[in-house]
Short mmCIF file of N, CA and C in Angstrom, two decimals:
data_model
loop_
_atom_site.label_atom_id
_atom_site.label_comp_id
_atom_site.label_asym_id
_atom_site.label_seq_id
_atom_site.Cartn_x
_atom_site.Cartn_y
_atom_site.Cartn_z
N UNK V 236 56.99 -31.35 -18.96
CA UNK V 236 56.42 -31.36 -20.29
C UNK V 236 55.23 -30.39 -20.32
N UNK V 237 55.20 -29.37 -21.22
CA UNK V 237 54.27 -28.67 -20.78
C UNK V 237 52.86 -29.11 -22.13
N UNK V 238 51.74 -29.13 -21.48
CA UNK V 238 50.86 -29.34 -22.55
C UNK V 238 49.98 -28.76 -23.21
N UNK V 239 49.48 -28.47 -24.66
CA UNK V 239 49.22 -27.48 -25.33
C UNK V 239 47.26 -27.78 -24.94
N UNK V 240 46.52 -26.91 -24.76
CA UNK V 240 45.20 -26.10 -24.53
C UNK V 240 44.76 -27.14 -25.53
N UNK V 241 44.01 -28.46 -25.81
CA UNK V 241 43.40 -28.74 -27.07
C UNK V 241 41.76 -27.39 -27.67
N UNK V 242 42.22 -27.18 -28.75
CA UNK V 242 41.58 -25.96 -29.66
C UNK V 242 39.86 -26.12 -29.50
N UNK V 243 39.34 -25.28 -28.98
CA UNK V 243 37.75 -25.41 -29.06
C UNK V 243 37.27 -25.75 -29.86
N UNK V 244 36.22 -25.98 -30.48
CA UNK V 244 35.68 -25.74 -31.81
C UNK V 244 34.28 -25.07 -31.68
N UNK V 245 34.41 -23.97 -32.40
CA UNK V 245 33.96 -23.23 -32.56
C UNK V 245 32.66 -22.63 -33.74
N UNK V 246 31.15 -22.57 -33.11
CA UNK V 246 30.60 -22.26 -34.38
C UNK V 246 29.44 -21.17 -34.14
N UNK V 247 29.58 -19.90 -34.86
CA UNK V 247 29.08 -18.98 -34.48
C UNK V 247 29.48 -18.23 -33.38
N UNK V 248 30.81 -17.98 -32.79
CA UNK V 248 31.20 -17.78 -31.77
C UNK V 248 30.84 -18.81 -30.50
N UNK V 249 30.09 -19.77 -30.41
CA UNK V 249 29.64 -20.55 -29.44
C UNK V 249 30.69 -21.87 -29.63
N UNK V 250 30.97 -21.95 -28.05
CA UNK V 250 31.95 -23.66 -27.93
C UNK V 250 30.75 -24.71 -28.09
N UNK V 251 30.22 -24.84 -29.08
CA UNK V 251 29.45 -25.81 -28.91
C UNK V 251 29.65 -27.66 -27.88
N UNK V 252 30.82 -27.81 -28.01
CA UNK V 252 31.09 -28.81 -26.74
C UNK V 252 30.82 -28.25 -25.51
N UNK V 253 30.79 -27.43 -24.92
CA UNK V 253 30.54 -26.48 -23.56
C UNK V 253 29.21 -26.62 -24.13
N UNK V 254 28.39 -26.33 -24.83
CA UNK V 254 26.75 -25.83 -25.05
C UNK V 254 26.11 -27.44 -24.67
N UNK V 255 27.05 -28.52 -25.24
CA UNK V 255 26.26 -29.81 -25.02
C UNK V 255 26.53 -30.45 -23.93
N UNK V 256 28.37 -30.14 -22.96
CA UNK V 256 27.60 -30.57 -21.55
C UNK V 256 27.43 -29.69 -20.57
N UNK V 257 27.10 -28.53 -21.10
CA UNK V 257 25.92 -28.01 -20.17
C UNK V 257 24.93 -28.48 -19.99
N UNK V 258 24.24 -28.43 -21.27
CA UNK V 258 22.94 -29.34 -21.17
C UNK V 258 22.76 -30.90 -20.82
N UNK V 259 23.66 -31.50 -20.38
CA UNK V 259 23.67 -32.78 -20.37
C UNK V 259 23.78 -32.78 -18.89
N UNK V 260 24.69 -32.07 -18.11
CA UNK V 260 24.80 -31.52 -16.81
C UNK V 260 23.51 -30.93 -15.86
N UNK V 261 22.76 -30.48 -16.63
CA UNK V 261 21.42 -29.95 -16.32
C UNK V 261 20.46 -30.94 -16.33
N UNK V 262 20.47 -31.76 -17.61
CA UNK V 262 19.67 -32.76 -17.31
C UNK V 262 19.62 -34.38 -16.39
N UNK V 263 21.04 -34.10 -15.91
CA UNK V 263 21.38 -34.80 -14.62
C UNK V 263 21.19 -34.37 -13.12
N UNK V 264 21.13 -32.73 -13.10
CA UNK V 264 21.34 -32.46 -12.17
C UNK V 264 20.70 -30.66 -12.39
N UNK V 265 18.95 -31.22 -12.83
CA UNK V 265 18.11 -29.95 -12.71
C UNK V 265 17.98 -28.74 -12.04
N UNK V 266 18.71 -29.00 -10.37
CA UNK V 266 18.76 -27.65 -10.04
C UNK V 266 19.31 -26.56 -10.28
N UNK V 267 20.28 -27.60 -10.86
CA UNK V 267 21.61 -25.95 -11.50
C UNK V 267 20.92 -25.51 -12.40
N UNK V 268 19.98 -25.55 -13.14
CA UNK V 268 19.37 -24.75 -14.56
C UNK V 268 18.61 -23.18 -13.62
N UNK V 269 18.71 -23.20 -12.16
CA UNK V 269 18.20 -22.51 -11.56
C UNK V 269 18.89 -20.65 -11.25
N UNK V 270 18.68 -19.84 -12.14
CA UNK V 270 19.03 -18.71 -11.79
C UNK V 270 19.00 -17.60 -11.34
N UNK V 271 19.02 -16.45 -11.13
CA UNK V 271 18.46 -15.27 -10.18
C UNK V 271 19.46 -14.28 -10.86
N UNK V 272 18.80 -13.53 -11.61
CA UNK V 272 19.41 -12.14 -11.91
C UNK V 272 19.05 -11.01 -11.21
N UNK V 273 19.66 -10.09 -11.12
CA UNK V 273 20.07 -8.92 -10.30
C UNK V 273 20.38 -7.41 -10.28
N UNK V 274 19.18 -6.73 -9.84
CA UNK V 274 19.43 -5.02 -10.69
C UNK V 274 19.13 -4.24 -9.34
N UNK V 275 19.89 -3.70 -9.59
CA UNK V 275 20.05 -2.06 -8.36
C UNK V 275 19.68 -0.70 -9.11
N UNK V 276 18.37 -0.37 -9.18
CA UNK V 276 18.37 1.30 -9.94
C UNK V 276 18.61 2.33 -8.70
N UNK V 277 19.23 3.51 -9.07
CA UNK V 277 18.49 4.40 -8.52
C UNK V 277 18.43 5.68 -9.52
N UNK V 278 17.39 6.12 -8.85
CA UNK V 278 16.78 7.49 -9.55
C UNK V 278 17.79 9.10 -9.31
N UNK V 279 18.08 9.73 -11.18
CA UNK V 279 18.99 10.78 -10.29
C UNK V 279 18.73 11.89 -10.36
N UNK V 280 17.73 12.22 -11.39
CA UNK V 280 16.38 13.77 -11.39
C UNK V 280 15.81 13.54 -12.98
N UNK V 281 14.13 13.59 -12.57
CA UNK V 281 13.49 13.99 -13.28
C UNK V 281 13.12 12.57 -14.21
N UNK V 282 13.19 12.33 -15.40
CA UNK V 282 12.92 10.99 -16.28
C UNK V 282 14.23 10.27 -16.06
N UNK V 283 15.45 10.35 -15.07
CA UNK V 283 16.98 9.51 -15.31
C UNK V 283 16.60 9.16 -14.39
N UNK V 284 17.56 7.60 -14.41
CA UNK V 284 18.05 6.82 -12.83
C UNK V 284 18.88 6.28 -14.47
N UNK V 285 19.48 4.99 -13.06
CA UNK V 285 21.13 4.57 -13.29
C UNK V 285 20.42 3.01 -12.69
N UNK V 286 20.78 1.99 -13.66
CA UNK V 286 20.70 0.62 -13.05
C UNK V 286 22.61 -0.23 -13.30
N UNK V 287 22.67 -0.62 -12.42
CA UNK V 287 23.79 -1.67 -12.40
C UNK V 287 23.69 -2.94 -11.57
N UNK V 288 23.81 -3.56 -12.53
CA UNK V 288 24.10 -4.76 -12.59
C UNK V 288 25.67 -5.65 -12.62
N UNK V 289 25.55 -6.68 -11.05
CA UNK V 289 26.85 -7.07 -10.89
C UNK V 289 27.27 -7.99 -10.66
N UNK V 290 25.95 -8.93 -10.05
CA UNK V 290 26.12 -10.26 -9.45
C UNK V 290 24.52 -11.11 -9.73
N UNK V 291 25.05 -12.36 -9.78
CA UNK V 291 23.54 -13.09 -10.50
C UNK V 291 24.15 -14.48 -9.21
N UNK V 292 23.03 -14.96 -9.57
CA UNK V 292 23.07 -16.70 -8.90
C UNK V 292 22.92 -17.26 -9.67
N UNK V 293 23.99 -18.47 -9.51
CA UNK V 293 23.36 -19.47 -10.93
C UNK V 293 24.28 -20.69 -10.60
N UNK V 294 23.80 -22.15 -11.45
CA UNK V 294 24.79 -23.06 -11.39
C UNK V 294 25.00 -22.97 -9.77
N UNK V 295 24.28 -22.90 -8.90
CA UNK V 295 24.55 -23.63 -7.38
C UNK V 295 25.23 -22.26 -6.37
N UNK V 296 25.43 -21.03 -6.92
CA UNK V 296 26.36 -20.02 -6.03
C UNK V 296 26.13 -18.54 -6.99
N UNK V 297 26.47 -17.62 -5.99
CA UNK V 297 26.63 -16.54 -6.76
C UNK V 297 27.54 -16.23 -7.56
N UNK V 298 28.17 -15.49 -8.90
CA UNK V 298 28.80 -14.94 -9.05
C UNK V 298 29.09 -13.84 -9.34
N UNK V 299 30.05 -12.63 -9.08
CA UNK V 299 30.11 -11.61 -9.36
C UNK V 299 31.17 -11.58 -10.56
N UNK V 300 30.53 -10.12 -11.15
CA UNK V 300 30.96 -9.41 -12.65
C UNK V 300 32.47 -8.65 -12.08
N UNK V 301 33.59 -9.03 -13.29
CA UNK V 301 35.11 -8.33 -12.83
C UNK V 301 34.84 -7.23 -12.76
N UNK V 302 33.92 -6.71 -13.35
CA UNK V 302 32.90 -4.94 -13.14
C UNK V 302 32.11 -4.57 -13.54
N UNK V 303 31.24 -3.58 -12.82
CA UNK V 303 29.67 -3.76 -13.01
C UNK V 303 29.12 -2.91 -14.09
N UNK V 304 27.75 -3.46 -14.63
CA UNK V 304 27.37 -2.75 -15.95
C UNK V 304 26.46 -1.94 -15.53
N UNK V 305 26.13 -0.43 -16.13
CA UNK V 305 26.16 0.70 -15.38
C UNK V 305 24.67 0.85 -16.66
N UNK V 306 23.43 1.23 -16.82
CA UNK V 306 22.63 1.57 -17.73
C UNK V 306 22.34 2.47 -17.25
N UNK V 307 22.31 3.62 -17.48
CA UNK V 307 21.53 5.12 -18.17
C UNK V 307 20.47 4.76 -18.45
N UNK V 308 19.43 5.53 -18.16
CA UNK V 308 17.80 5.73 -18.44
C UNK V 308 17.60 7.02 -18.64
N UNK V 309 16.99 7.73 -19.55
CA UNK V 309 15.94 8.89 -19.54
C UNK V 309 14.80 8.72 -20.58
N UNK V 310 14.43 10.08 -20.26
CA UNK V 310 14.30 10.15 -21.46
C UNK V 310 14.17 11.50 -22.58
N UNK V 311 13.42 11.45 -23.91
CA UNK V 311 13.74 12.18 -24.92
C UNK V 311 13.15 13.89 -24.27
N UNK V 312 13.27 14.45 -24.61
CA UNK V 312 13.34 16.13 -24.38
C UNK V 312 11.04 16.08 -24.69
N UNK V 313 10.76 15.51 -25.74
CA UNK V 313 9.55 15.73 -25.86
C UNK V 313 8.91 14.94 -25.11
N UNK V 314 9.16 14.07 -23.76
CA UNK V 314 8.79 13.15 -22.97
C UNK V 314 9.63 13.53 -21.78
N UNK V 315 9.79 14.97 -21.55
CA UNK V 315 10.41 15.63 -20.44
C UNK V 315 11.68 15.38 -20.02
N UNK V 316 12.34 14.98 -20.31
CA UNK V 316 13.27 14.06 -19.73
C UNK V 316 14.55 15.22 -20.45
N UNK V 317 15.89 14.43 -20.36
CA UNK V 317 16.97 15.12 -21.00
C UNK V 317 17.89 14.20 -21.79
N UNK V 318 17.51 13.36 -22.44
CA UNK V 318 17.95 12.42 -23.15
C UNK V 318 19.23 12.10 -22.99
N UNK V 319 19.70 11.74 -21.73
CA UNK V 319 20.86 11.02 -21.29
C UNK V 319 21.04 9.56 -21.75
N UNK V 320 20.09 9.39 -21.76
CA UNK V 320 20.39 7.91 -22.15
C UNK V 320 18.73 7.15 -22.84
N UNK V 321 18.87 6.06 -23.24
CA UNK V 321 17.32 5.34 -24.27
C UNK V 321 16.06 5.24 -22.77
N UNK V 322 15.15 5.63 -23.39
CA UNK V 322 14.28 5.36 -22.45
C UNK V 322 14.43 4.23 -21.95
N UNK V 323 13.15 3.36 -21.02
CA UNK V 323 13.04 2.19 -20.18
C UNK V 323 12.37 1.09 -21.40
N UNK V 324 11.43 1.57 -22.22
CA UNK V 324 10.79 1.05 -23.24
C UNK V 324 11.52 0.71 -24.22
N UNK V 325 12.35 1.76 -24.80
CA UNK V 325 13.26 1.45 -25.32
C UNK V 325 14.50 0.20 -24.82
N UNK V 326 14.94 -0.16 -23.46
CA UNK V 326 15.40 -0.76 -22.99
C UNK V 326 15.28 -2.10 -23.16
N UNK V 327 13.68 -2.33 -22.89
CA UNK V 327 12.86 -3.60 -23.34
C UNK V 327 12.89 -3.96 -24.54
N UNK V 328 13.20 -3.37 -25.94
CA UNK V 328 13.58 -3.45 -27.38
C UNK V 328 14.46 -4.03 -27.08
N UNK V 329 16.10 -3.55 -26.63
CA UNK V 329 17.27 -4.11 -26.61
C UNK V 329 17.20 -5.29 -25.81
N UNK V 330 16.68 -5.34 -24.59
CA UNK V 330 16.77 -6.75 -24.19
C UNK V 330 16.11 -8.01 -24.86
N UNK V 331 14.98 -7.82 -25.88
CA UNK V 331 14.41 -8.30 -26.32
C UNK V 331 15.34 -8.64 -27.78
N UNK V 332 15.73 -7.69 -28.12
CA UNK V 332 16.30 -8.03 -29.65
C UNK V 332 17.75 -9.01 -28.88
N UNK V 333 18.49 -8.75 -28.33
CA UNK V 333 20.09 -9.73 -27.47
C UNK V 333 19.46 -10.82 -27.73
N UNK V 334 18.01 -11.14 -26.20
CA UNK V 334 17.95 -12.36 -25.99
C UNK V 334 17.31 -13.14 -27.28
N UNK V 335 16.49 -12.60 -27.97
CA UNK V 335 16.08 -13.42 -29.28
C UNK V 335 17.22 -13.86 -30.55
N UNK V 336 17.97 -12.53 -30.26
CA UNK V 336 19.11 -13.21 -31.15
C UNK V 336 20.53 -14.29 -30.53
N UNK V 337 20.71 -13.97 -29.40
CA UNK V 337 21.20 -15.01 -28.75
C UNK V 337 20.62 -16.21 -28.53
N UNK V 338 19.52 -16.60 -28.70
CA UNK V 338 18.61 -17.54 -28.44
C UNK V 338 19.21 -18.51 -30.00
N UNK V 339 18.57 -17.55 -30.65
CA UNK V 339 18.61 -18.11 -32.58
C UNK V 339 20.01 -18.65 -32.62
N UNK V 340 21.14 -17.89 -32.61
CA UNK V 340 22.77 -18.67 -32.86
C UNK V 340 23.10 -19.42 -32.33
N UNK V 341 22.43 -19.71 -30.46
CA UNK V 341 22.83 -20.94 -30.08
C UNK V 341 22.10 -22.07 -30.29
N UNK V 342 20.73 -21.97 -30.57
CA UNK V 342 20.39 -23.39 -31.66
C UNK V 342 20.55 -23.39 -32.81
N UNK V 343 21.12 -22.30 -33.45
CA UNK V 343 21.64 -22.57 -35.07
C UNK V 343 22.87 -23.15 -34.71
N UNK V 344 23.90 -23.12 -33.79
CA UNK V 344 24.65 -23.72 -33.57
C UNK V 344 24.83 -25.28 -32.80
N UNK V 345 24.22 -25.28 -31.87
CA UNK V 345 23.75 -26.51 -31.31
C UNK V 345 23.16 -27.65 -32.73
N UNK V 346 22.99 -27.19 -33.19
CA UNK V 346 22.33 -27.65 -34.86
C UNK V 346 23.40 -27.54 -36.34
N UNK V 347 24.10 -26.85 -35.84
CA UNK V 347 25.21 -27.25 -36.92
C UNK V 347 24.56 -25.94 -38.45
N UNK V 348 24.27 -24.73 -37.79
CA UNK V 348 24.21 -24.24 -38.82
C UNK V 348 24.66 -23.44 -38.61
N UNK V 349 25.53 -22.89 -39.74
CA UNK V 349 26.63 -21.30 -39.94
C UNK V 349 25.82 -20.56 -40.23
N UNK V 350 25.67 -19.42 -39.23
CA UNK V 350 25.50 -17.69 -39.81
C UNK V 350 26.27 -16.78 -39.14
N UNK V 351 26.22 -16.42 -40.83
CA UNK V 351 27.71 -15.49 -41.02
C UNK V 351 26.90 -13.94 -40.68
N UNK V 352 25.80 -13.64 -40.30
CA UNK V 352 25.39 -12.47 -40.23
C UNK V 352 23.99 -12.33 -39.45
N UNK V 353 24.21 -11.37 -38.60
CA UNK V 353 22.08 -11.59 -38.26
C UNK V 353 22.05 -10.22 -37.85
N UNK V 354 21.13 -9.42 -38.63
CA UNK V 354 20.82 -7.96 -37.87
C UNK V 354 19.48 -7.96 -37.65
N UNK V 355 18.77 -7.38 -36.89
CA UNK V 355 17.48 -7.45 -36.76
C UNK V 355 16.79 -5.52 -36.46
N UNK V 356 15.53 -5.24 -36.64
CA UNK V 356 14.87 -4.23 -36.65
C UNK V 356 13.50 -4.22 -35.66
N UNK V 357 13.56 -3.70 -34.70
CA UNK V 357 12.40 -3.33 -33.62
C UNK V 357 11.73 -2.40 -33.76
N UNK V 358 10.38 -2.50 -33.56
CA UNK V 358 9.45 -1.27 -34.17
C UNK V 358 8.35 -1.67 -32.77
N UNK V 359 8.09 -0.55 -31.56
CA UNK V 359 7.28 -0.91 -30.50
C UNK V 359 6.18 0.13 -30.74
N UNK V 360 4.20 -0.42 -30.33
CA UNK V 360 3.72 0.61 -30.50
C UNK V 360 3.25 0.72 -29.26
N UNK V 361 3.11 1.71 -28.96
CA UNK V 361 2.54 2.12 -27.58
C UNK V 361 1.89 3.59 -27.45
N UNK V 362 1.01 3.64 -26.56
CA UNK V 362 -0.06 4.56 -27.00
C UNK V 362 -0.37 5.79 -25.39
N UNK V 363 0.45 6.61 -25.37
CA UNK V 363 0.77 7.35 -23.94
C UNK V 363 -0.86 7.83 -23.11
N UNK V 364 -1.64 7.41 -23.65
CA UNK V 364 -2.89 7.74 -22.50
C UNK V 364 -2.83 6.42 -21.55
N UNK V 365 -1.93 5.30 -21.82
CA UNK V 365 -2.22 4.38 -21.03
C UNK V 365 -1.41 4.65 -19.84
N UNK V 366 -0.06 5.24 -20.05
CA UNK V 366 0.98 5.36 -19.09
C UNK V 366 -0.09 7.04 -18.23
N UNK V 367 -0.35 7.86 -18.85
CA UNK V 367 -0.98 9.00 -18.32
C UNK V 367 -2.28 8.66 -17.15
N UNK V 368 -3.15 7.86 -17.65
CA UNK V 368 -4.51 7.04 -17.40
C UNK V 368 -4.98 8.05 -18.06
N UNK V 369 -4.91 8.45 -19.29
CA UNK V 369 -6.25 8.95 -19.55
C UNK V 369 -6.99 8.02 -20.79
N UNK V 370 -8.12 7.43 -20.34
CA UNK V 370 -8.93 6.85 -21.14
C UNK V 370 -8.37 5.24 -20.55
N UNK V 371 -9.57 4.16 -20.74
CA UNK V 371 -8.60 2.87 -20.19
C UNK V 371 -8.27 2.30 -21.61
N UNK V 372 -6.72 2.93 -21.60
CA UNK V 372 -5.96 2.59 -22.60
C UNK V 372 -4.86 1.60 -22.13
N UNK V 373 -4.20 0.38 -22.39
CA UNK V 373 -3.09 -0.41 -21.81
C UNK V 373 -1.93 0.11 -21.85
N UNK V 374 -1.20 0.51 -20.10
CA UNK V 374 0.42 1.32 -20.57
C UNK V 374 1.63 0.87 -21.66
N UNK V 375 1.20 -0.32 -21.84
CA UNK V 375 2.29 -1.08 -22.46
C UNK V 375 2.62 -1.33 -23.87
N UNK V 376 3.40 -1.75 -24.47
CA UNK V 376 3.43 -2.16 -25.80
C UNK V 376 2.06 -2.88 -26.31
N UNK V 377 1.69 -1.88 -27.49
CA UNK V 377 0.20 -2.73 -27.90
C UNK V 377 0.58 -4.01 -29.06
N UNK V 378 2.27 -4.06 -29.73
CA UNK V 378 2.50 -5.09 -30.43
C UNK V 378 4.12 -4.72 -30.24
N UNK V 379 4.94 -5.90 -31.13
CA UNK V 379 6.36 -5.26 -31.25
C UNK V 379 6.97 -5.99 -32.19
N UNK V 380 6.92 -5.21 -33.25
CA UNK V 380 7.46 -6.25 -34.96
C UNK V 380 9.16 -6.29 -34.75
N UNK V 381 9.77 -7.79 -34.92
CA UNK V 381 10.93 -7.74 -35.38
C UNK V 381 11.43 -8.41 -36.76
N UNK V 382 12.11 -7.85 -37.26
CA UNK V 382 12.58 -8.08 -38.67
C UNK V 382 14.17 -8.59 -38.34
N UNK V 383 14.08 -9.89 -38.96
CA UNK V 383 15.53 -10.34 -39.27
C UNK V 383 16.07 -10.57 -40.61
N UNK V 384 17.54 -10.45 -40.47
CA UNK V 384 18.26 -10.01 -42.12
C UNK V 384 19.52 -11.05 -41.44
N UNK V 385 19.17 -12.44 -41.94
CA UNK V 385 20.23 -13.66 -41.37
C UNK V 385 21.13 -13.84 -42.73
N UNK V 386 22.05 -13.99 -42.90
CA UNK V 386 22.93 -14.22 -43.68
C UNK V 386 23.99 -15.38 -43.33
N UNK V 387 23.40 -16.84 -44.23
CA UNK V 387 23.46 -18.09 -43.73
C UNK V 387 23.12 -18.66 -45.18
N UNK V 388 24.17 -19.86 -45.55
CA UNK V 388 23.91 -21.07 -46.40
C UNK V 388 22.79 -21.33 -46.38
N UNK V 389 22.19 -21.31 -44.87
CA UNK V 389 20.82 -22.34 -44.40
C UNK V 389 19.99 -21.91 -45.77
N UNK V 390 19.06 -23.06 -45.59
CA UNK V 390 17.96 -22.80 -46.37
C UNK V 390 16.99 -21.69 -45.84
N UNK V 391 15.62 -21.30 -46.02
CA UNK V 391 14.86 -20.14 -45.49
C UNK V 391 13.96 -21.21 -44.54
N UNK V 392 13.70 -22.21 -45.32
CA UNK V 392 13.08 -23.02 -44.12
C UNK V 392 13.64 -23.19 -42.85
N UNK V 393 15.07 -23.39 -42.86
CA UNK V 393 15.51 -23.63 -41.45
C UNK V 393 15.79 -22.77 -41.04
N UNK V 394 16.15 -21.23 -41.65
CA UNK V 394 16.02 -19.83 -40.91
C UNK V 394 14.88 -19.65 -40.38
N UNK V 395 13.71 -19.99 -40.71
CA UNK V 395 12.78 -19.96 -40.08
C UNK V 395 12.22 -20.81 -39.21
N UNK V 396 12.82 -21.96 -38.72
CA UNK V 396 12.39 -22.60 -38.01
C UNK V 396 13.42 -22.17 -37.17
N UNK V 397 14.25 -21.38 -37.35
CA UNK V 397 15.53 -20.63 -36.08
C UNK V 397 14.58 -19.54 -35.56
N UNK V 398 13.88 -18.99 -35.98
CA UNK V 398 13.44 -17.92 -35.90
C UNK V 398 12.20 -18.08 -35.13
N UNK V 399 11.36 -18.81 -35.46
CA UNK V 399 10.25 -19.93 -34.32
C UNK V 399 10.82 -20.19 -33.07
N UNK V 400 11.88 -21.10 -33.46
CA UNK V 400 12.47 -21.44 -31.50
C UNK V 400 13.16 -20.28 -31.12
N UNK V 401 13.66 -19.63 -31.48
CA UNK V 401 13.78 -17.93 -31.04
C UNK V 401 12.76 -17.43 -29.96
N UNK V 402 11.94 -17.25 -30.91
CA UNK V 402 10.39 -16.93 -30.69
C UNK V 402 10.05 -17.53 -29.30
N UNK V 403 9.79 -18.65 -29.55
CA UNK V 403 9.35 -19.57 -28.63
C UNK V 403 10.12 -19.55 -27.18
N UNK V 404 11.57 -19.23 -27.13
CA UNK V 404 12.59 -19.82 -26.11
C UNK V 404 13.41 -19.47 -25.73
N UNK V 405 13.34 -17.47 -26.06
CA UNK V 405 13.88 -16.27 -25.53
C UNK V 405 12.84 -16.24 -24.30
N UNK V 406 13.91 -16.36 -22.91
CA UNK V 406 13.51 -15.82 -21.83
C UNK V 406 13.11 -14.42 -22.06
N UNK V 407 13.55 -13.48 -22.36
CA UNK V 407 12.99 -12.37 -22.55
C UNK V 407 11.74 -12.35 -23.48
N UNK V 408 11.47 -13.27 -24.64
CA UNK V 408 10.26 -13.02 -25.27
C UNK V 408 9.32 -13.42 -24.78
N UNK V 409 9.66 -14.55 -23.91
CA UNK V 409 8.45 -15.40 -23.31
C UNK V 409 8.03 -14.25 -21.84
N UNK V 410 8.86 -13.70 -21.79
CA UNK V 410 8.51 -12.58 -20.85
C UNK V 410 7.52 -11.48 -21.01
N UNK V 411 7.78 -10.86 -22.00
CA UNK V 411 7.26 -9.76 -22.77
C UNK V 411 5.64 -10.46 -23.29
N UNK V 412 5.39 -11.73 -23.95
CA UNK V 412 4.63 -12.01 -24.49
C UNK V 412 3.59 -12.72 -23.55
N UNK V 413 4.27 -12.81 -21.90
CA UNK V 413 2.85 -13.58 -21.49
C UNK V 413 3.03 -13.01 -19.81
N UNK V 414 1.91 -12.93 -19.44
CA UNK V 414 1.34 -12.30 -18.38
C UNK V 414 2.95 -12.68 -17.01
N UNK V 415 3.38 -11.69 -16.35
CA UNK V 415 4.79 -12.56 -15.12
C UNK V 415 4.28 -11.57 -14.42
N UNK V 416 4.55 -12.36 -13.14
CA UNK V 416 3.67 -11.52 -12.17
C UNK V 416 4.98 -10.47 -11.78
N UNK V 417 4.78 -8.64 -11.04
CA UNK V 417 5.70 -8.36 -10.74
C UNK V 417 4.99 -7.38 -9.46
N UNK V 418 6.16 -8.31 -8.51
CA UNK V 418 5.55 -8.09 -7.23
C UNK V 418 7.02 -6.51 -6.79
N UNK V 419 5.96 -5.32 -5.98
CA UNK V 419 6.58 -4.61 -5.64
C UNK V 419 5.63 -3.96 -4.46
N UNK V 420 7.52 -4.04 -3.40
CA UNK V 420 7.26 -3.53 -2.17
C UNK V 420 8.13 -2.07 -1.78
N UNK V 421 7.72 -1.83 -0.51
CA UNK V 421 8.69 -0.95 -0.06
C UNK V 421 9.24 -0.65 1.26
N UNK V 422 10.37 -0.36 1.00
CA UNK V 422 11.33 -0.55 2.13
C UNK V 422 11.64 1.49 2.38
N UNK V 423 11.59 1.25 3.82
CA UNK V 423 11.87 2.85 4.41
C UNK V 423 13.13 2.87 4.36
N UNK V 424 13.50 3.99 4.34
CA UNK V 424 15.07 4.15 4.55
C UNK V 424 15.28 4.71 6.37
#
């Protein structure tokens, strides 16, 4: 007798049954919430290198990617570079805009709310005497506005309270927004 797959259900692209015993799994058994992501750059002339990414730890073991994701770095021609690919700064935009918007659909979903649309807009300022040292200026982003355009029944109140725990509960924002220490060594070849 062969038996038919019973149908996910599905909201926002997320299995929300998978989203709740995950979390229910985690809160039985805290260590698995434990993960380790994983990047290999190397440098290939001038403002380029090449990062790939292939294998993470997570849920109790490693796993590896059916194939690995390959990022391009340079940068723009007026920042020396040869514009092979988005700068590193630029990089931090995109990881930042994924994880905030991945953040938002899976508690709009975990929550039972449909959106049918979410685009968002990154605007980073940063001020190049800091990366140069000239003057003690900070190398880094001095702010970074994002604009969302959600297209959802929801009310604006609860878009915005999506948009708060966003805020709040993007690993990547909570990254960007508060001091992580980053320890670097070196190894001889």
């Amino acid at each position: 007798m062969v038996h038919m797959a019973q149908k996910q259900e599905l909201l926002n692209g997320v299995d929300v049954e998978r989203l709740s015993q995950t979390i229910s799994a985690i809160k039985e058994e805290p260590s698995i919430a434990r993960f380790n992501f994983r990047a290999k750059n190397q440098w290939i002339d001038g403002g380029e290198n090449r990062t790939t990414v292939s294998d993470f730890y997570g849920a109790g073991r490693t796993h590896v990617r059916s194939k690995p994701f390959v990022f391009t770095k340079d940068e723009p021609q007026i920042l020396l570079g040869n514009d092979h690919g988005a700068n590193p700064v630029e990089y931090a935009l995109t990881a930042l805009a994924g994880c905030v918007t991945t953040t938002l659909v899976y508690y709009a979903s975990a929550k039972g709310v449909k959106i049918n649309k979410v685009e968002s807009t990154l605007e980073g300022d940063i001020d190049l005497r800091g990366l140069l040292d000239i003057e003690n200026v900070t190398p880094g982003y001095e702010s970074i506005q994002i604009n969302f355009k959600i297209d959802s029944d929801a009310s604006e109140e609860t878009l915005q309270e999506l948009i708060e725990i966003a805020k709040n509960h993007s690993p990547v924002a909570y990254t960007i927004a508060n001091p992580t220490p980053v320890n670097i060594s070196l190894s001889k070849k």
